[in-house]
Amino acid sequence: MKIYVCVKHVPDSAATITVVDGGRIDENITFLLNPYDENAVEEAVRIREHHPGTEIVALTAGRQDAAGTLRSALAMGADRGLLVVAEGLDSQRTARYLEAAIRRDGAPDLVLTGKLSIDAVGYQTMFRLGAMLDMPVINAVTALTVEGRKVVAECEAAGGGRLVMETTLPCVVGAAKGLNAPRYPTFPDIVKARKKSIETVAAGDLEIESPAGGVALLSLEPAVQRRRGEVIDGPAGGAVKTLVHRLREVERVI
Amino acid sequence: MRSIGILIEGKDGTVSRNSLGAVSAARGEDHRLFALVPDGAAASYAGALSAHGVHNVVDMRFEDEAPAAFDPVRQAEAVALAVGHFDLDALVGVTSAVGKEVLPRVAAQLDAPLVMDCVEIHLADNTARKPLYSGKTVGLVQLTGSTPLFGLRPNVYHPSLAPEETRTVSFAVPPGTDARLRVRKILEPRQEAVDLAEADIIVSGGRGMRGPENYRILEQCAQALGACVGASRVAVDSGWVPHTMQVGQTGSTVNPRLYIACGISGAVQHLAGMKTAGLIVAINQDPEAPMVKNADYAIIGDLFEIIPLLTRELLRSG
Ligand SMILES: Cc1cc2nc3c(=O)[nH]c(=O)nc-3n(C[C@H](O)[C@H](O)[C@H](O)COP(=O)(O)OP(=O)(O)OC[C@H]3O[C@@H](n4cnc5c(N)ncnc54)[C@H](O)[C@@H]3O)c2cc1C
Ligand SMILES: Nc1ncnc2c1ncn2[C@@H]1O[C@H](COP(=O)(O)O)[C@@H](O)[C@H]1O
């Protein structure tokens, strides 16, 4: 089997984000493999355990530094990496580059993604990729079985329910947290990953058809949310009474 | 005149409050609103949709044998067809469980721009505001190209009345062309589970709860408030509560009018999922906890003493 795993290089969620020039972030912070994409890589590795001969290609579109995220995927077990160097991407462009890079590289049986990127909160790349590759898409998957060409996936639905969907390979699957517990690479894994190959492709070398439109970021501001931070003092009984009074009579939220 | 489509959701014959909020957000001087109803309940939704300003209720009728109770592929096909048929200039929906499945599928089919999790939309110039980078920033984005799609963050836009003359149009959806993906079954949530993302009031517990058995006191408090119970990742990872209860960056993004955080320190990844809540209350023994600084009101003390007192006071004064 040939599995492509799309991984995104995103700011560490714990990093302090500083807005510069009113429209972008200071990128001098730690970037990591998008958390859900870790689940996608882990799932690929588990599938390979049951399907010997499987090749796992980790794929990203982003700045040159995104190679760091490919290294993380390689340390988790991906066989090789593919980096499309591109900037100013929105979802429509991202999907086009990922599709072009996959088609140029080989014929996927399975394309894995995370269910969501935590920086852009797009909720859509996998669906676009599926439409372009002409493959069915199942997202937010918490359980996956691949038997022969048959794929059964359980995914998140309203109110904590689950949707069980069935399809066949080739398809696109977006991983949710519950799918598996991503492994922590060991030191030898990390050393081994340094020897694996990462192929870099310039965006210009992939001939994509420009989308008719897209999503442009006009400005970015720090989220300011002034909270009163009022500590209600005194013995617990009195404090609770005061709180309930505030919620009911002053704030009118209950 | 612009034609705006709204993807409608509902349950048991009632339109969801968030869909009515989306209708309210989509109204405009020169807008004609098309409520797209793919779940067969158009007749029972029509009254509420009319009262909130919808001009056309589109009753989508699937010509093939009844699809599963919820089939995102079929719904998306139907909505994409309706966008063409009614020549819609934009489509608005909710970033709900249904919206997350249907809106991106429609956008992918139409190769149209989509922004999810919007906290503000302006259909006049197709701009929107949305939290980016774990909610630490807010971006203003503009969508260009055919039929921009917007997914609203739940509980941001509230329904407001604006009665309209409404007609219901029946829209026949031809049998599906893509049978590769099938919904085999829908596993219902545990009875008491409610969609946190759309909850009005949430009482959440973290590491401070110390164990699964103690969630009972949170449930009692939640019951007194008509609230849902949430949790931090530590509580989920410790196996105390299911993953569906996790609030935060890698859990649910919630936007209730009241969020009560009990024994939750307020790590950035937790705040990322709840910091837009209307009002935040922290119950924590540590006055220095970030959650206390991010709250409107805080009570400093032992949650095992405070929560039962709170429940009692709510019931007594309610
Ligand atoms: C990539 C990534 C994603 C993450 N995603 C999420 C996410 O989605 N959601 C999430 O929640 N976390 C997430 N985390 C984890 C997050 O960083 C924190 O570890 C977690 O939120 C802490 O949970 P907590 O507040 O329950 O526990 P702690 O940080 O240990 O805080 C416990 C709090 O309880 C208080 N306390 C203890 N006992 C009592 C008592 N008897 N009475 C009153 N107060 C008491 C303490 O003072 C303390 O403030 C993520 C982390 C990473 C790296
Ligand atoms: N620039 C990118 N490079 C590689 N994969 C990406 C990129 N952007 C998004 N993805 C994949 O698409 C998923 C969903 O992203 P999004 O649509 O932005 O929420 C992510 O979890 C990744 O697997």
XYZ file of C-alpha atoms and ligand atoms in Angstrom:
648
model
C 0.000 0.000 0.000
C 1.032 3.558 -0.513
C -0.042 6.021 2.156
C 0.365 9.776 1.992
C 0.087 11.636 5.298
C -0.473 15.388 5.116
C 1.202 17.133 8.028
C 1.161 20.815 8.810
C 3.823 22.884 10.531
C 1.954 24.964 13.137
C 2.930 27.246 16.039
C 3.229 25.414 19.354
C -0.116 25.999 21.032
C 1.739 27.123 24.164
C 3.761 29.768 22.303
C 3.129 33.457 22.828
C 1.771 34.884 19.614
C 2.847 38.403 18.716
C 1.203 40.200 15.843
C 3.543 42.228 13.660
C 2.688 44.656 10.881
C -0.995 44.274 11.751
C -1.296 41.231 9.593
C 1.056 38.392 10.454
C 2.612 36.708 13.446
C 6.195 36.890 14.613
C 7.368 33.472 13.452
C 10.301 33.400 15.802
C 8.555 30.782 17.959
C 8.455 27.008 18.193
C 6.558 25.256 15.424
C 5.382 21.668 15.741
C 3.571 18.927 13.899
C -0.160 19.791 14.098
C -1.536 17.604 16.953
C -4.195 15.801 14.887
C -1.632 15.083 12.207
C 0.308 13.114 14.827
C -2.712 10.833 15.022
C -2.665 10.558 11.239
C 1.021 9.551 11.176
C 0.492 7.098 14.026
C -2.412 5.478 12.179
C -0.308 5.120 9.029
C 2.410 3.362 11.016
C -0.144 1.011 12.582
C -1.605 0.187 9.186
C 1.876 -0.623 7.890
C 2.308 -3.044 10.789
C -0.620 -5.032 9.370
C 0.204 -4.465 5.720
C 3.894 -5.213 5.214
C 5.375 -3.509 2.200
C 3.429 -0.334 2.827
C 5.232 2.896 2.108
C 4.396 6.020 4.124
C 5.140 9.401 2.588
C 4.778 12.466 4.847
C 3.813 15.536 2.908
C 3.635 19.216 3.747
C 3.153 22.561 2.044
C 4.759 25.516 3.736
C 7.934 27.398 4.388
C 11.344 25.732 4.148
C 11.268 25.292 7.964
C 8.320 22.941 7.617
C 10.998 20.328 6.931
C 11.244 20.199 10.754
C 7.715 18.875 10.936
C 8.480 16.306 8.251
C 11.418 15.165 10.432
C 9.004 14.660 13.331
C 6.795 12.534 11.087
C 9.834 10.557 9.910
C 10.880 9.990 13.537
C 7.398 8.596 14.214
C 7.882 6.130 11.377
C 7.113 7.715 8.007
C 9.490 6.442 5.317
C 10.226 9.640 3.465
C 9.181 13.267 3.259
C 7.924 15.604 0.584
C 8.004 19.375 1.067
C 6.256 21.827 -1.217
C 7.791 25.214 -0.528
C 4.979 27.738 -0.750
C 3.747 30.778 1.141
C 0.539 32.711 1.568
C -1.572 29.592 1.293
C -5.298 29.405 1.826
C -7.157 26.100 1.837
C -7.930 26.082 -1.866
C -4.283 26.631 -2.774
C -3.013 24.239 -0.131
C -5.198 21.455 -1.450
C -4.044 22.146 -4.995
C -0.379 21.902 -4.032
C -0.888 18.783 -1.965
C -2.827 17.155 -4.785
C -0.233 18.083 -7.391
C 2.601 16.810 -5.202
C 0.819 13.513 -4.574
C -0.002 12.953 -8.251
C 3.544 13.729 -9.259
C 4.912 11.287 -6.682
C 2.699 8.248 -6.999
C -0.693 6.618 -6.731
C -2.101 6.689 -3.195
C -4.191 3.939 -1.707
C -4.877 6.066 1.317
C -4.408 9.751 2.125
C -4.406 10.600 5.817
C -4.789 14.074 7.315
C -5.613 15.505 10.720
C -9.226 16.516 11.307
C -8.239 20.165 11.735
C -5.211 22.431 11.762
C -4.977 24.286 15.057
C -3.553 27.533 13.665
C -5.888 28.179 10.727
C -8.862 26.143 11.977
C -9.794 25.470 8.374
C -11.931 22.303 8.784
C -11.696 21.619 5.057
C -8.393 20.638 3.451
C -9.214 16.912 3.466
C -12.527 17.460 1.703
C -10.910 19.571 -1.003
C -8.138 17.064 -1.451
C -10.696 14.281 -1.778
C -12.697 16.186 -4.381
C -9.563 16.909 -6.416
C -8.203 13.377 -6.194
C -11.717 12.024 -6.803
C -11.698 10.026 -3.587
C -14.341 9.711 -0.866
C -13.534 11.520 2.379
C -14.237 10.548 5.968
C -13.227 13.101 8.580
C -12.911 13.257 12.371
C -12.294 9.532 12.510
C -11.997 7.875 15.922
C -11.784 4.248 14.762
C -10.565 2.851 11.459
C -10.319 -0.611 9.951
C -8.832 -1.372 6.567
C -9.430 -4.936 5.397
C -8.439 -5.647 1.850
C -9.864 -2.672 -0.023
C -12.718 -2.180 2.430
C -12.601 0.735 4.857
C -14.888 1.166 7.857
C -14.574 4.282 9.961
C -16.314 5.630 13.006
C -16.391 9.384 13.196
C -17.490 12.108 15.559
C -21.107 13.227 15.209
C -23.500 15.506 17.038
C -23.701 15.351 20.801
C -20.995 12.770 21.228
C -22.694 10.323 18.870
C -20.861 8.396 16.179
C -21.385 7.967 12.476
C -20.187 4.682 11.036
C -19.178 5.100 7.416
C -18.014 2.574 4.898
C -16.051 3.022 1.717
C -13.242 1.480 -0.289
C -9.644 2.388 -0.999
C -8.438 4.750 -2.289
C -9.888 7.341 0.080
C -9.016 10.268 2.314
C -9.300 9.921 6.083
C -8.984 12.754 8.635
C -7.783 11.631 12.064
C -9.327 12.764 15.373
C -7.736 12.492 18.827
C -9.524 9.355 19.854
C -8.150 7.358 16.909
C -4.954 6.293 18.668
C -2.256 7.423 21.066
C 0.657 8.796 19.029
C 4.008 7.288 19.954
C 6.856 9.389 21.298
C 9.853 8.825 19.073
C 12.866 7.388 20.905
C 16.341 8.829 20.491
C 17.327 6.092 17.994
C 14.126 6.860 16.031
C 15.186 10.486 15.823
C 18.683 9.588 14.692
C 17.294 7.203 12.092
C 14.943 9.898 10.836
C 17.896 12.136 10.029
C 18.977 9.657 7.387
C 15.605 9.461 5.691
C 15.107 11.529 2.559
C 13.123 14.724 2.252
C 12.432 15.856 -1.278
C 11.844 19.562 -1.719
C 9.694 20.855 -4.546
C 9.279 24.532 -5.370
C 5.647 25.608 -5.667
C 6.420 26.993 -9.102
C 7.419 23.554 -10.346
C 3.982 22.186 -9.612
C 1.649 23.477 -12.234
C -1.548 24.153 -10.407
C -4.616 25.770 -11.811
C -5.234 28.996 -9.877
C -8.522 29.032 -7.995
C -11.101 31.608 -9.069
C -10.952 33.199 -5.646
C -9.904 32.380 -2.162
C -9.603 33.609 1.393
C -7.287 36.541 2.084
C -6.251 37.644 5.554
C -6.812 41.400 5.667
C -5.667 41.966 9.223
C -4.807 40.172 12.426
C -5.223 41.472 15.951
C -4.387 40.064 19.351
C -7.569 38.765 20.955
C -8.279 41.056 23.844
C -10.856 39.826 26.214
C -11.097 41.964 29.288
C -12.395 39.932 32.141
C -13.221 41.458 35.504
C -11.227 38.852 37.386
C -13.291 39.635 40.470
C -12.542 37.345 43.354
C -15.564 36.923 45.607
C -14.048 36.791 49.089
C -15.347 35.659 52.420
C -16.520 32.357 53.842
C -17.623 29.841 51.229
C -21.320 30.034 52.112
C -21.482 33.807 51.674
C -19.327 33.798 48.547
C -21.609 31.245 46.894
C -24.689 33.320 47.772
C -23.076 36.421 46.292
C -22.086 34.533 43.146
C -25.599 33.177 42.558
C -27.045 36.651 43.119
C -24.635 38.130 40.563
C -25.362 35.433 37.988
C -29.082 35.730 38.423
C -29.790 39.409 39.081
C -26.815 41.312 37.716
C -25.526 39.271 34.793
C -28.836 37.551 34.107
C -27.176 34.459 32.667
C -29.152 31.929 34.676
C -30.855 41.885 -4.768
C -28.612 39.127 -3.375
C -29.755 35.607 -2.698
C -28.350 34.104 0.480
C -28.701 30.435 1.368
C -28.767 29.216 4.952
C -28.162 25.575 5.768
C -30.833 24.679 8.313
C -30.512 22.101 11.064
C -33.038 20.979 13.584
C -34.184 18.180 15.782
C -37.556 16.667 16.577
C -39.337 19.136 14.321
C -37.736 22.239 15.859
C -35.206 24.446 14.080
C -31.961 24.691 16.028
C -31.436 27.992 17.772
C -28.102 28.359 16.011
C -29.730 27.980 12.613
C -32.167 30.755 13.526
C -29.116 32.767 14.624
C -27.590 32.133 11.190
C -30.820 33.320 9.542
C -30.684 36.475 11.665
C -27.040 37.042 10.723
C -27.804 36.598 7.029
C -30.595 39.173 6.868
C -29.949 42.393 4.988
C -31.758 45.207 3.191
C -31.392 43.708 -0.248
C -31.101 40.039 0.741
C -33.483 37.306 -0.208
C -33.050 34.439 2.200
C -33.311 30.799 1.139
C -33.501 28.354 4.042
C -32.175 25.037 2.734
C -33.755 22.181 4.648
C -32.209 18.830 3.776
C -33.634 16.768 6.650
C -37.231 16.445 5.479
C -38.693 18.626 8.241
C -39.316 21.796 6.208
C -43.023 21.839 7.015
C -42.469 21.890 10.754
C -39.651 24.450 10.511
C -41.493 26.867 8.200
C -43.255 28.856 10.932
C -40.089 29.669 12.871
C -38.103 30.361 9.691
C -40.769 32.773 8.494
C -40.821 34.562 11.853
C -37.069 35.113 11.589
C -37.047 36.597 8.118
C -36.732 33.754 5.622
C -38.324 34.426 2.199
C -38.078 30.938 0.765
C -38.061 27.653 2.588
C -36.460 25.099 0.299
C -37.874 21.672 1.061
C -35.272 19.280 -0.302
C -36.741 15.999 -1.436
C -34.437 13.143 -2.243
C -35.613 11.089 -5.177
C -33.704 7.949 -4.292
C -34.745 5.637 -1.512
C -34.687 7.428 1.822
C -31.098 8.183 2.738
C -29.870 7.431 6.251
C -31.142 9.774 8.967
C -28.073 11.884 8.363
C -26.018 11.414 5.219
C -23.464 14.199 4.822
C -22.543 13.229 1.274
C -26.127 13.346 0.030
C -26.877 16.534 1.936
C -23.809 18.234 0.494
C -24.729 17.150 -3.039
C -28.211 18.526 -2.529
C -26.978 21.834 -1.138
C -24.447 22.244 -3.958
C -27.246 21.657 -6.486
C -29.471 24.180 -4.731
C -26.699 26.795 -4.829
C -26.741 26.515 -8.617
C -30.494 26.163 -9.003
C -31.386 29.198 -6.892
C -28.320 31.100 -8.032
C -27.230 31.758 -4.452
C -24.609 34.452 -3.884
C -23.465 33.126 -0.512
C -24.172 30.308 1.905
C -24.267 30.551 5.692
C -24.303 27.678 8.169
C -23.129 26.772 11.645
C -19.833 25.203 12.697
C -21.806 22.403 14.360
C -21.293 18.671 13.996
C -23.582 18.740 10.942
C -22.042 21.924 9.539
C -18.519 20.534 9.866
C -19.541 17.585 7.702
C -21.686 19.368 5.144
C -20.246 22.872 4.569
C -16.713 21.770 3.592
C -18.100 19.076 1.317
C -20.190 21.700 -0.458
C -17.201 24.060 -0.683
C -15.032 21.283 -2.080
C -17.627 20.344 -4.698
C -18.065 23.947 -5.805
C -14.374 24.801 -5.372
C -15.674 27.831 -3.457
C -14.014 29.644 -0.536
C -15.123 28.654 2.974
C -14.401 30.097 6.393
C -15.511 28.136 9.449
C -15.804 29.258 13.065
C -16.697 32.862 12.195
C -17.546 35.136 15.125
C -18.695 37.942 12.805
C -19.759 38.029 9.162
C -20.437 40.891 6.742
C -22.154 39.642 3.635
C -21.994 43.097 2.042
C -18.278 42.700 1.349
C -17.888 38.977 2.133
C -15.629 39.521 5.115
C -15.580 37.646 8.400
C -13.771 37.632 11.707
C -12.519 34.406 13.200
C -10.183 33.366 16.007
C -6.801 32.173 14.729
C -3.740 30.689 16.449
C -5.515 28.962 19.320
C -7.785 31.944 19.877
C -4.862 34.193 20.706
C -5.614 36.386 17.722
C -8.622 37.359 15.660
C -8.267 37.621 11.899
C -10.327 39.640 9.482
C -10.627 37.667 6.256
C -12.179 38.350 2.891
C -13.612 35.695 0.626
C -13.503 36.134 -3.124
C -14.708 34.000 -5.980
C -18.010 32.285 -6.527
C -20.415 31.545 -3.665
C -18.483 32.215 -0.459
C -19.432 29.913 2.399
C -19.494 30.925 6.058
C -19.719 28.649 9.102
C -20.686 30.571 12.238
C -19.315 29.691 15.643
C -22.289 28.414 17.670
C -23.989 30.788 20.101
C -22.463 33.919 18.578
C -25.499 35.085 16.629
C -28.753 34.912 18.522
C -32.123 34.585 16.836
C -34.131 37.786 16.501
C -37.623 38.110 15.084
C -38.282 39.807 11.735
C -41.399 38.216 10.217
C -41.534 37.809 6.441
C -43.925 36.504 3.831
C -42.552 33.075 3.237
C -43.204 30.511 0.581
C -42.099 26.925 0.599
C -40.523 25.590 -2.555
C -40.052 21.922 -3.117
C -36.651 21.034 -4.541
C -36.219 17.605 -6.059
C -32.751 16.164 -5.536
C -31.943 13.542 -8.172
C -30.512 10.203 -7.037
C -26.881 10.378 -5.935
C -24.138 9.849 -8.440
C -21.484 8.846 -5.934
C -22.244 5.658 -4.054
C -18.706 5.046 -2.866
C -19.281 6.358 0.632
C -22.139 4.984 2.699
C -23.386 5.780 6.165
C -23.723 2.327 7.696
C -25.214 3.383 10.979
C -25.564 6.215 13.391
C -24.595 5.448 16.955
C -26.635 7.664 19.224
C -24.873 9.517 21.987
C -25.308 8.353 25.548
C -28.649 9.690 26.655
C -27.404 12.423 28.931
C -24.732 13.616 26.517
C -25.520 16.919 24.845
C -23.571 18.761 22.236
C -21.129 20.835 24.266
C -20.386 23.017 21.268
C -23.926 24.295 21.352
C -24.537 24.276 25.097
C -25.768 27.440 26.823
C -24.243 26.723 30.185
C -21.300 24.446 30.919
C -19.903 23.291 34.236
C -16.444 21.830 33.685
C -14.136 19.865 35.935
C -10.391 19.287 35.696
C -7.627 17.602 37.617
C -9.010 19.150 40.788
C -11.917 16.670 40.608
C -9.463 13.918 41.626
C -11.432 11.011 40.198
C -14.390 9.897 38.077
C -16.686 9.303 41.054
C -16.557 12.995 41.953
C -18.105 14.101 38.665
C -21.413 13.313 40.343
C -21.252 16.589 42.267
C -20.679 18.446 38.987
C -23.607 16.639 37.392
C -25.860 17.646 40.276
C -24.753 21.255 39.947
C -25.235 21.097 36.171
C -28.701 19.725 36.662
C -29.629 22.616 38.935
C -28.448 24.993 36.183
C -29.785 23.105 33.172
C -26.158 22.860 32.094
C -23.866 20.376 30.342
C -20.778 18.929 31.966
C -17.354 19.430 30.389
C -13.801 18.559 31.342
C -10.139 19.386 30.856
C -7.783 17.125 28.994
C -6.225 15.856 32.192
C -9.626 14.506 33.261
C -10.061 12.851 29.862
C -6.531 11.469 29.647
C -6.858 10.076 33.172
C -9.848 8.109 31.927
C -12.313 9.799 34.292
C -14.642 11.015 31.554
C -15.044 10.355 27.807
C -13.163 12.375 25.203
C -16.426 13.909 23.995
C -16.454 15.967 27.202
C -13.076 17.608 26.561
C -13.102 21.346 26.122
C -10.135 23.022 24.479
C -7.894 23.127 21.518
C -7.990 19.385 20.924
C -11.491 18.978 22.303
C -14.638 20.988 21.689
C -14.668 24.697 21.059
C -17.519 25.974 23.180
C -19.217 29.305 23.440
C -21.809 29.155 26.212
C -23.264 32.188 27.924
C -21.884 30.856 31.216
C -18.826 28.643 31.767
C -17.977 27.465 35.265
C -14.446 26.009 35.507
C -13.918 23.851 38.584
C -10.409 22.724 39.457
C -9.101 23.722 36.033
C -5.896 25.754 35.974
C -6.584 27.515 32.680
C -3.785 26.277 30.412
C -3.720 28.065 27.046
C -4.970 24.968 25.277
C -8.002 24.848 27.545
C -8.637 28.582 27.241
C -8.444 28.230 23.449
C -11.662 26.253 23.565
C -13.742 28.414 25.886
C -12.410 31.922 26.183
C -15.149 33.504 24.106
C -17.785 32.357 26.622
C -20.162 35.118 27.706
C -19.325 34.903 31.378
C -16.620 32.813 33.032
C -16.600 31.689 36.648
C -13.564 29.998 38.191
C -13.675 27.800 41.255
C -10.110 27.094 42.245
C -8.030 26.858 45.384
C -5.155 28.721 43.766
C -5.699 32.483 43.417
C -2.789 32.614 40.981
C -4.296 30.086 38.525
C -4.586 31.580 35.015
C -8.254 30.597 34.961
C -8.897 33.002 37.835
C -7.367 35.849 35.841
C -9.400 34.839 32.803
C -12.656 34.714 34.726
C -15.252 37.358 35.410
C -15.880 35.956 38.877
C -13.834 33.588 40.962
C -14.285 31.855 44.259
C -11.037 30.745 45.830
C -11.385 27.570 47.836
C -11.918 23.839 47.872
C -14.285 22.784 45.109
C -15.519 19.855 47.185
C -16.941 22.382 49.617
C -18.005 25.045 47.103
C -19.770 23.025 44.415
C -22.293 21.337 46.748
C -22.973 24.720 48.364
C -23.511 26.217 44.925
C -25.926 23.450 43.950
C -27.887 23.932 47.151
C -28.039 27.711 46.715
C -29.191 27.367 43.106
C -31.975 25.005 44.107
C -32.954 27.100 47.121
C -33.120 30.429 45.299
C -34.239 29.123 41.887
C -1.056 20.056 21.912
C -1.800 20.150 23.211
C -3.186 20.177 23.184
C -3.914 20.269 24.376
N -5.278 20.321 24.307
C -5.985 20.484 25.450
C -7.412 20.599 25.420
O -8.055 20.517 24.362
N -8.074 20.788 26.583
C -7.427 20.872 27.788
O -8.097 21.050 28.817
N -6.091 20.741 27.844
C -5.361 20.540 26.718
N -4.007 20.395 26.811
C -3.399 20.219 28.153
C -3.159 21.517 28.886
O -1.879 22.002 28.531
C -3.189 21.271 30.412
O -2.273 20.264 30.747
C -4.565 20.878 30.947
O -5.566 21.739 30.454
C -4.567 20.947 32.463
O -5.755 20.416 32.983
P -6.290 20.863 34.402
O -6.485 22.324 34.423
O -7.460 20.006 34.709
O -5.121 20.399 35.383
P -4.044 21.263 36.150
O -3.339 22.180 35.265
O -3.259 20.311 36.957
O -4.914 22.151 37.118
C -5.666 21.674 38.166
C -6.244 22.882 38.890
O -7.139 22.435 39.881
C -6.961 23.207 41.059
N -7.409 22.355 42.172
C -6.890 21.171 42.570
N -7.600 20.681 43.602
C -8.602 21.556 43.845
C -9.654 21.596 44.789
N -9.862 20.622 45.682
N -10.471 22.671 44.770
C -10.296 23.677 43.875
N -9.317 23.671 42.965
C -8.475 22.625 42.942
C -5.502 23.542 41.072
O -5.277 24.727 41.817
C -5.205 23.753 39.595
O -5.385 25.095 39.199
C -3.246 20.309 25.632
C -1.857 20.271 25.662
C -1.129 20.202 24.474
C 0.371 20.188 24.544
N -0.050 23.306 4.521
C -0.393 22.035 4.757
N 0.478 21.033 4.506
C 0.137 19.743 4.729
N -1.055 19.371 5.215
C -1.966 20.322 5.493
C -1.684 21.697 5.287
N -2.769 22.401 5.663
C -3.684 21.508 6.093
N -3.197 20.255 5.993
C -3.870 18.983 6.368
O -5.256 19.193 6.407
C -5.770 18.992 7.729
C -6.892 19.954 8.006
O -6.453 21.288 7.949
P -7.463 22.524 7.930
O -8.350 22.345 6.777
O -6.586 23.734 7.830
O -8.184 22.480 9.254
C -4.560 19.124 8.632
O -4.741 18.380 9.825
C -3.452 18.553 7.761
O -3.442 17.148 7.799
